[in-house]
């Protein structure tokens, strides 16, 4: 068993005190340690935003890319080494806004990686604009009369597009989240965990108290994770009860399973042959 402290990093953290990103970071360390992984065997890729800073505070290999572009970067790394444990950390604006099309493409390709979305329903890094998951009527400095669009439903969209692993978690339940991260990393294909996260500075509606009154664990109540219709009902349910846990799990061919060139061994493990490269260039 790897100790959680193996993933500690002393890089200065400037998240706001009480930020929901802190328990997500702790759950992530626990999930990685439970997998028996060591930092040098883990790759984390992120985009822009407070969630995108997560790998700064984690001892591992990481690449901090552009806004909304973490998933294509991660897919490229996966193609180069499809045996490397890859996690992607994004916020709701980063993944569902700027990166929305990449989110859809990743579900279709099904690369083997774990996608963690810190969903606080607001843009925190740029000080509080509405995000794709903000509720209609949510008031911000630049939406003083409230958001006029309906909110994006991440779990329902992922399910409707055929994602094989769809879960929802709450930042205040670290043990549940750590367990879900472990299950997600064991899954062969794209695993999506939408994490309801509290922003203590720019979202005074969806607070810790607000979530505590609403969240419950479906897996403790015997939810059948093979039942797509039941999963969709949970994803679509509104009101005062908010389901968390693993909604749906189904095996699908991963991207590596679909590409013959990736079947035998990772590209990164193969010998570089300049003569073959030159021959290909000569044919071009």
Tab-separated table of C-alpha atoms in Angstrom:
chain	number	residue	atom	x	y	z
A	1	UNK	CA	0.000	0.000	0.000
A	2	UNK	CA	1.376	3.401	-0.963
A	3	UNK	CA	1.064	6.085	1.706
A	4	UNK	CA	-1.006	9.159	0.843
A	5	UNK	CA	1.936	11.379	1.826
A	6	UNK	CA	3.785	10.160	-1.279
A	7	UNK	CA	1.594	12.548	-3.293
A	8	UNK	CA	2.003	15.578	-1.035
A	9	UNK	CA	3.541	18.658	-2.631
A	10	UNK	CA	4.656	21.797	-0.773
A	11	UNK	CA	4.013	24.192	-3.661
A	12	UNK	CA	2.221	27.259	-2.270
A	13	UNK	CA	-1.532	26.858	-2.518
A	14	UNK	CA	-3.621	30.024	-2.951
A	15	UNK	CA	-7.085	28.492	-3.144
A	16	UNK	CA	-9.496	30.397	-0.894
A	17	UNK	CA	-9.780	29.020	2.659
A	18	UNK	CA	-12.704	26.596	2.695
A	19	UNK	CA	-12.596	26.014	-1.081
A	20	UNK	CA	-14.180	22.719	-2.141
A	21	UNK	CA	-11.075	21.972	-4.185
A	22	UNK	CA	-9.182	21.065	-0.992
A	23	UNK	CA	-11.229	17.950	-0.126
A	24	UNK	CA	-11.197	16.948	-3.806
A	25	UNK	CA	-7.391	17.119	-3.751
A	26	UNK	CA	-7.270	14.993	-0.588
A	27	UNK	CA	-9.672	12.441	-2.062
A	28	UNK	CA	-7.537	12.314	-5.196
A	29	UNK	CA	-4.404	11.552	-3.180
A	30	UNK	CA	-6.257	8.836	-1.297
A	31	UNK	CA	-7.608	7.349	-4.515
A	32	UNK	CA	-4.131	7.220	-6.068
A	33	UNK	CA	-2.589	5.722	-2.941
A	34	UNK	CA	-5.318	3.079	-2.792
A	35	UNK	CA	-4.401	2.118	-6.347
A	36	UNK	CA	-0.858	1.389	-5.176
A	37	UNK	CA	0.546	3.872	-7.644
A	38	UNK	CA	3.690	5.911	-7.102
A	39	UNK	CA	3.911	9.558	-8.245
A	40	UNK	CA	6.279	8.871	-11.145
A	41	UNK	CA	3.740	6.463	-12.661
A	42	UNK	CA	0.876	8.973	-12.728
A	43	UNK	CA	0.132	11.657	-15.320
A	44	UNK	CA	-2.353	14.437	-14.644
A	45	UNK	CA	-3.407	16.915	-17.310
A	46	UNK	CA	-5.434	20.063	-16.702
A	47	UNK	CA	-6.755	23.174	-18.392
A	48	UNK	CA	-7.279	26.698	-17.082
A	49	UNK	CA	-9.133	27.591	-13.895
A	50	UNK	CA	-8.814	26.875	-10.191
A	51	UNK	CA	-9.483	23.192	-10.912
A	52	UNK	CA	-6.732	23.355	-13.520
A	53	UNK	CA	-4.256	24.183	-10.752
A	54	UNK	CA	-4.897	20.868	-8.988
A	55	UNK	CA	-1.793	19.091	-10.300
A	56	UNK	CA	0.365	21.978	-9.008
A	57	UNK	CA	-0.429	20.723	-5.519
A	58	UNK	CA	0.082	17.033	-6.258
A	59	UNK	CA	3.368	15.182	-6.585
A	60	UNK	CA	3.109	13.515	-10.008
A	61	UNK	CA	3.868	14.131	-13.667
A	62	UNK	CA	1.595	16.819	-15.076
A	63	UNK	CA	0.901	19.101	-17.998
A	64	UNK	CA	-1.068	22.313	-17.509
A	65	UNK	CA	-2.557	23.216	-20.858
A	66	UNK	CA	-4.907	25.776	-22.390
A	67	UNK	CA	-8.478	26.585	-21.458
A	68	UNK	CA	-10.780	23.770	-22.479
A	69	UNK	CA	-8.012	21.755	-24.145
A	70	UNK	CA	-7.057	19.267	-21.464
A	71	UNK	CA	-8.883	16.332	-23.055
A	72	UNK	CA	-7.181	16.455	-26.482
A	73	UNK	CA	-3.823	16.833	-24.727
A	74	UNK	CA	-4.600	13.835	-22.564
A	75	UNK	CA	-5.727	11.842	-25.586
A	76	UNK	CA	-2.405	12.549	-27.277
A	77	UNK	CA	-0.525	11.357	-24.200
A	78	UNK	CA	-2.721	8.268	-24.092
A	79	UNK	CA	-1.981	7.418	-27.728
A	80	UNK	CA	1.746	7.723	-26.967
A	81	UNK	CA	1.502	5.514	-23.889
A	82	UNK	CA	-1.843	3.787	-23.444
A	83	UNK	CA	-0.610	1.939	-20.350
A	84	UNK	CA	0.057	5.125	-18.356
A	85	UNK	CA	-2.531	6.007	-15.669
A	86	UNK	CA	-3.908	9.354	-16.870
A	87	UNK	CA	-6.222	11.679	-14.952
A	88	UNK	CA	-7.700	14.921	-16.236
A	89	UNK	CA	-8.708	17.771	-13.903
A	90	UNK	CA	-11.093	20.404	-15.258
A	91	UNK	CA	-13.686	22.849	-13.994
A	92	UNK	CA	-17.270	23.129	-15.211
A	93	UNK	CA	-16.482	26.153	-17.367
A	94	UNK	CA	-13.287	24.556	-18.660
A	95	UNK	CA	-14.850	21.187	-19.550
A	96	UNK	CA	-18.472	21.997	-20.396
A	97	UNK	CA	-17.954	25.509	-21.798
A	98	UNK	CA	-14.670	26.058	-23.642
A	99	UNK	CA	-14.015	22.328	-23.853
A	100	UNK	CA	-17.557	21.179	-24.589
A	101	UNK	CA	-16.814	19.756	-28.016
A	102	UNK	CA	-13.733	17.951	-26.688
A	103	UNK	CA	-15.909	16.432	-23.967
A	104	UNK	CA	-18.198	14.977	-26.633
A	105	UNK	CA	-15.265	13.745	-28.720
A	106	UNK	CA	-13.669	12.050	-25.716
A	107	UNK	CA	-16.881	10.148	-24.979
A	108	UNK	CA	-17.002	8.939	-28.588
A	109	UNK	CA	-13.327	7.896	-28.667
A	110	UNK	CA	-13.360	6.338	-25.193
A	111	UNK	CA	-9.651	6.711	-24.296
A	112	UNK	CA	-8.637	5.026	-21.070
A	113	UNK	CA	-8.477	7.947	-18.619
A	114	UNK	CA	-10.263	9.377	-15.592
A	115	UNK	CA	-11.953	12.751	-16.005
A	116	UNK	CA	-12.605	14.719	-12.800
A	117	UNK	CA	-14.764	17.819	-13.243
A	118	UNK	CA	-14.797	20.276	-10.306
A	119	UNK	CA	-18.328	21.576	-10.834
A	120	UNK	CA	-18.919	24.671	-8.677
A	121	UNK	CA	-21.432	26.244	-11.091
A	122	UNK	CA	-19.371	29.401	-11.500
A	123	UNK	CA	-16.131	30.705	-13.018
A	124	UNK	CA	-13.963	31.132	-9.928
A	125	UNK	CA	-10.593	32.103	-11.435
A	126	UNK	CA	-12.092	35.097	-13.249
A	127	UNK	CA	-14.117	36.096	-10.188
A	128	UNK	CA	-17.614	34.855	-10.547
A	129	UNK	CA	-19.225	34.782	-13.992
A	130	UNK	CA	-21.973	32.236	-14.635
A	131	UNK	CA	-20.813	28.889	-15.995
A	132	UNK	CA	-22.687	26.319	-18.140
A	133	UNK	CA	-23.973	24.602	-14.977
A	134	UNK	CA	-25.231	27.771	-13.235
A	135	UNK	CA	-28.937	27.585	-12.494
A	136	UNK	CA	-31.292	29.849	-14.438
A	137	UNK	CA	-31.751	33.012	-12.383
A	138	UNK	CA	-28.283	32.802	-10.773
A	139	UNK	CA	-27.139	36.390	-10.184
A	140	UNK	CA	-23.558	37.499	-10.797
A	141	UNK	CA	-21.821	40.838	-11.331
A	142	UNK	CA	-22.179	40.557	-15.103
A	143	UNK	CA	-25.567	38.819	-14.971
A	144	UNK	CA	-27.267	41.198	-12.472
A	145	UNK	CA	-30.737	40.132	-13.608
A	146	UNK	CA	-29.862	36.455	-13.401
A	147	UNK	CA	-28.778	33.796	-15.891
A	148	UNK	CA	-31.327	33.338	-18.654
A	149	UNK	CA	-30.127	29.990	-20.029
A	150	UNK	CA	-31.014	26.606	-18.574
A	151	UNK	CA	-28.144	24.723	-16.918
A	152	UNK	CA	-26.079	22.048	-18.644
A	153	UNK	CA	-26.698	18.525	-17.286
A	154	UNK	CA	-23.308	16.736	-17.379
A	155	UNK	CA	-24.408	13.270	-16.273
A	156	UNK	CA	-27.426	13.178	-18.571
A	157	UNK	CA	-25.368	14.309	-21.554
A	158	UNK	CA	-22.611	11.768	-20.870
A	159	UNK	CA	-25.173	8.978	-20.562
A	160	UNK	CA	-27.049	10.036	-23.682
A	161	UNK	CA	-23.825	9.963	-25.697
A	162	UNK	CA	-22.905	6.447	-24.610
A	163	UNK	CA	-20.324	7.055	-21.889
A	164	UNK	CA	-19.535	3.775	-20.169
A	165	UNK	CA	-18.690	5.112	-16.700
A	166	UNK	CA	-20.692	8.006	-15.302
A	167	UNK	CA	-20.616	9.089	-11.666
A	168	UNK	CA	-21.488	12.143	-9.595
A	169	UNK	CA	-19.827	13.025	-6.302
A	170	UNK	CA	-19.864	15.768	-3.686
A	171	UNK	CA	-16.673	17.433	-2.453
A	172	UNK	CA	-17.810	17.136	1.167
A	173	UNK	CA	-17.819	13.327	1.016
A	174	UNK	CA	-14.120	12.562	0.579
A	175	UNK	CA	-14.276	8.825	1.254
A	176	UNK	CA	-17.006	8.295	-1.319
A	177	UNK	CA	-15.085	10.379	-3.865
A	178	UNK	CA	-11.824	8.522	-3.233
A	179	UNK	CA	-13.640	5.232	-3.776
A	180	UNK	CA	-15.202	6.480	-6.998
A	181	UNK	CA	-11.793	7.635	-8.263
A	182	UNK	CA	-10.450	4.140	-7.613
A	183	UNK	CA	-13.334	2.534	-9.497
A	184	UNK	CA	-12.887	5.014	-12.328
A	185	UNK	CA	-9.189	4.209	-12.657
A	186	UNK	CA	-9.979	0.487	-12.753
A	187	UNK	CA	-12.399	1.046	-15.625
A	188	UNK	CA	-11.013	0.530	-19.145
A	189	UNK	CA	-12.216	3.561	-21.080
A	190	UNK	CA	-13.249	7.118	-20.302
A	191	UNK	CA	-14.607	7.459	-16.770
A	192	UNK	CA	-16.502	10.661	-15.986
A	193	UNK	CA	-16.966	11.946	-12.431
A	194	UNK	CA	-18.882	15.213	-12.098
A	195	UNK	CA	-17.946	16.522	-8.637
A	196	UNK	CA	-20.316	19.012	-7.038
A	197	UNK	CA	-17.871	21.496	-5.543
A	198	UNK	CA	-18.441	24.467	-3.256
A	199	UNK	CA	-17.027	27.887	-4.235
A	200	UNK	CA	-16.994	29.876	-1.005
A	201	UNK	CA	-16.133	33.182	-2.718
A	202	UNK	CA	-18.371	33.472	-5.776
A	203	UNK	CA	-21.296	31.102	-5.265
A	204	UNK	CA	-23.277	31.927	-2.140
A	205	UNK	CA	-26.222	29.756	-3.225
A	206	UNK	CA	-24.787	26.240	-3.543
A	207	UNK	CA	-22.996	26.188	-0.191
A	208	UNK	CA	-21.892	23.298	2.059
A	209	UNK	CA	-25.157	23.650	4.021
A	210	UNK	CA	-27.159	23.692	0.805
A	211	UNK	CA	-25.580	20.433	-0.388
A	212	UNK	CA	-25.741	18.710	3.014
A	213	UNK	CA	-29.530	18.924	2.955
A	214	UNK	CA	-29.749	17.375	-0.493
A	215	UNK	CA	-27.035	14.838	-1.350
A	216	UNK	CA	-27.425	11.104	-0.826
A	217	UNK	CA	-25.484	8.020	-1.924
A	218	UNK	CA	-27.375	5.855	-4.441
A	219	UNK	CA	-24.943	2.961	-4.138
A	220	UNK	CA	-25.794	2.600	-0.441
A	221	UNK	CA	-29.403	2.154	-1.515
A	222	UNK	CA	-28.733	-0.708	-3.901
A	223	UNK	CA	-28.784	1.172	-7.220
A	224	UNK	CA	-28.191	-1.157	-10.199
A	225	UNK	CA	-25.283	0.354	-12.153
A	226	UNK	CA	-26.192	-1.782	-15.205
A	227	UNK	CA	-29.549	-0.011	-15.563
A	228	UNK	CA	-29.159	2.846	-18.060
A	229	UNK	CA	-32.754	4.042	-17.667
A	230	UNK	CA	-32.424	4.216	-13.891
A	231	UNK	CA	-29.144	6.101	-14.301
A	232	UNK	CA	-30.788	8.605	-16.635
A	233	UNK	CA	-33.668	9.096	-14.200
A	234	UNK	CA	-31.144	9.908	-11.465
A	235	UNK	CA	-29.258	12.307	-13.717
A	236	UNK	CA	-32.442	14.139	-14.710
A	237	UNK	CA	-33.946	14.306	-11.244
A	238	UNK	CA	-34.149	17.799	-9.805
A	239	UNK	CA	-35.620	19.232	-6.664
A	240	UNK	CA	-34.244	18.813	-3.191
A	241	UNK	CA	-32.676	15.355	-3.585
A	242	UNK	CA	-29.337	15.128	-5.406
A	243	UNK	CA	-27.992	11.658	-6.135
A	244	UNK	CA	-24.287	10.862	-5.798
A	245	UNK	CA	-22.384	7.677	-6.554
A	246	UNK	CA	-21.765	5.519	-9.603
A	247	UNK	CA	-24.775	5.999	-11.904
A	248	UNK	CA	-23.801	3.693	-14.747
A	249	UNK	CA	-21.056	1.310	-15.796
A	250	UNK	CA	-20.788	-0.673	-19.004
A	251	UNK	CA	-17.789	-2.105	-20.799
A	252	UNK	CA	-17.035	-0.532	-24.185
A	253	UNK	CA	-14.125	-0.954	-26.556
A	254	UNK	CA	-11.496	1.568	-25.545
A	255	UNK	CA	-9.701	3.723	-28.122
A	256	UNK	CA	-6.646	1.447	-27.934
A	257	UNK	CA	-8.882	-1.561	-28.646
A	258	UNK	CA	-10.040	0.118	-31.846
A	259	UNK	CA	-6.604	1.007	-33.247
A	260	UNK	CA	-4.555	-2.010	-34.389
A	261	UNK	CA	-1.313	-0.072	-34.069
A	262	UNK	CA	-1.843	0.245	-30.319
A	263	UNK	CA	-2.759	-3.376	-29.701
A	264	UNK	CA	0.670	-4.949	-29.179
A	265	UNK	CA	2.510	-2.438	-27.014
A	266	UNK	CA	2.522	1.286	-26.186
A	267	UNK	CA	4.167	3.493	-28.798
A	268	UNK	CA	6.424	4.895	-26.086
A	269	UNK	CA	7.922	1.447	-25.499
A	270	UNK	CA	8.959	0.880	-29.113
A	271	UNK	CA	12.403	1.464	-30.578
A	272	UNK	CA	12.766	4.598	-32.657
A	273	UNK	CA	13.879	3.656	-36.166
A	274	UNK	CA	14.918	6.747	-38.185
A	275	UNK	CA	15.174	4.679	-41.359
A	276	UNK	CA	11.481	3.757	-41.185
A	277	UNK	CA	10.541	7.369	-40.494
A	278	UNK	CA	12.559	8.524	-43.492
A	279	UNK	CA	10.937	5.855	-45.663
A	280	UNK	CA	7.502	7.136	-44.674
A	281	UNK	CA	8.565	10.710	-45.416
A	282	UNK	CA	9.866	9.652	-48.824
A	283	UNK	CA	6.468	8.120	-49.617
A	284	UNK	CA	4.629	11.310	-48.685
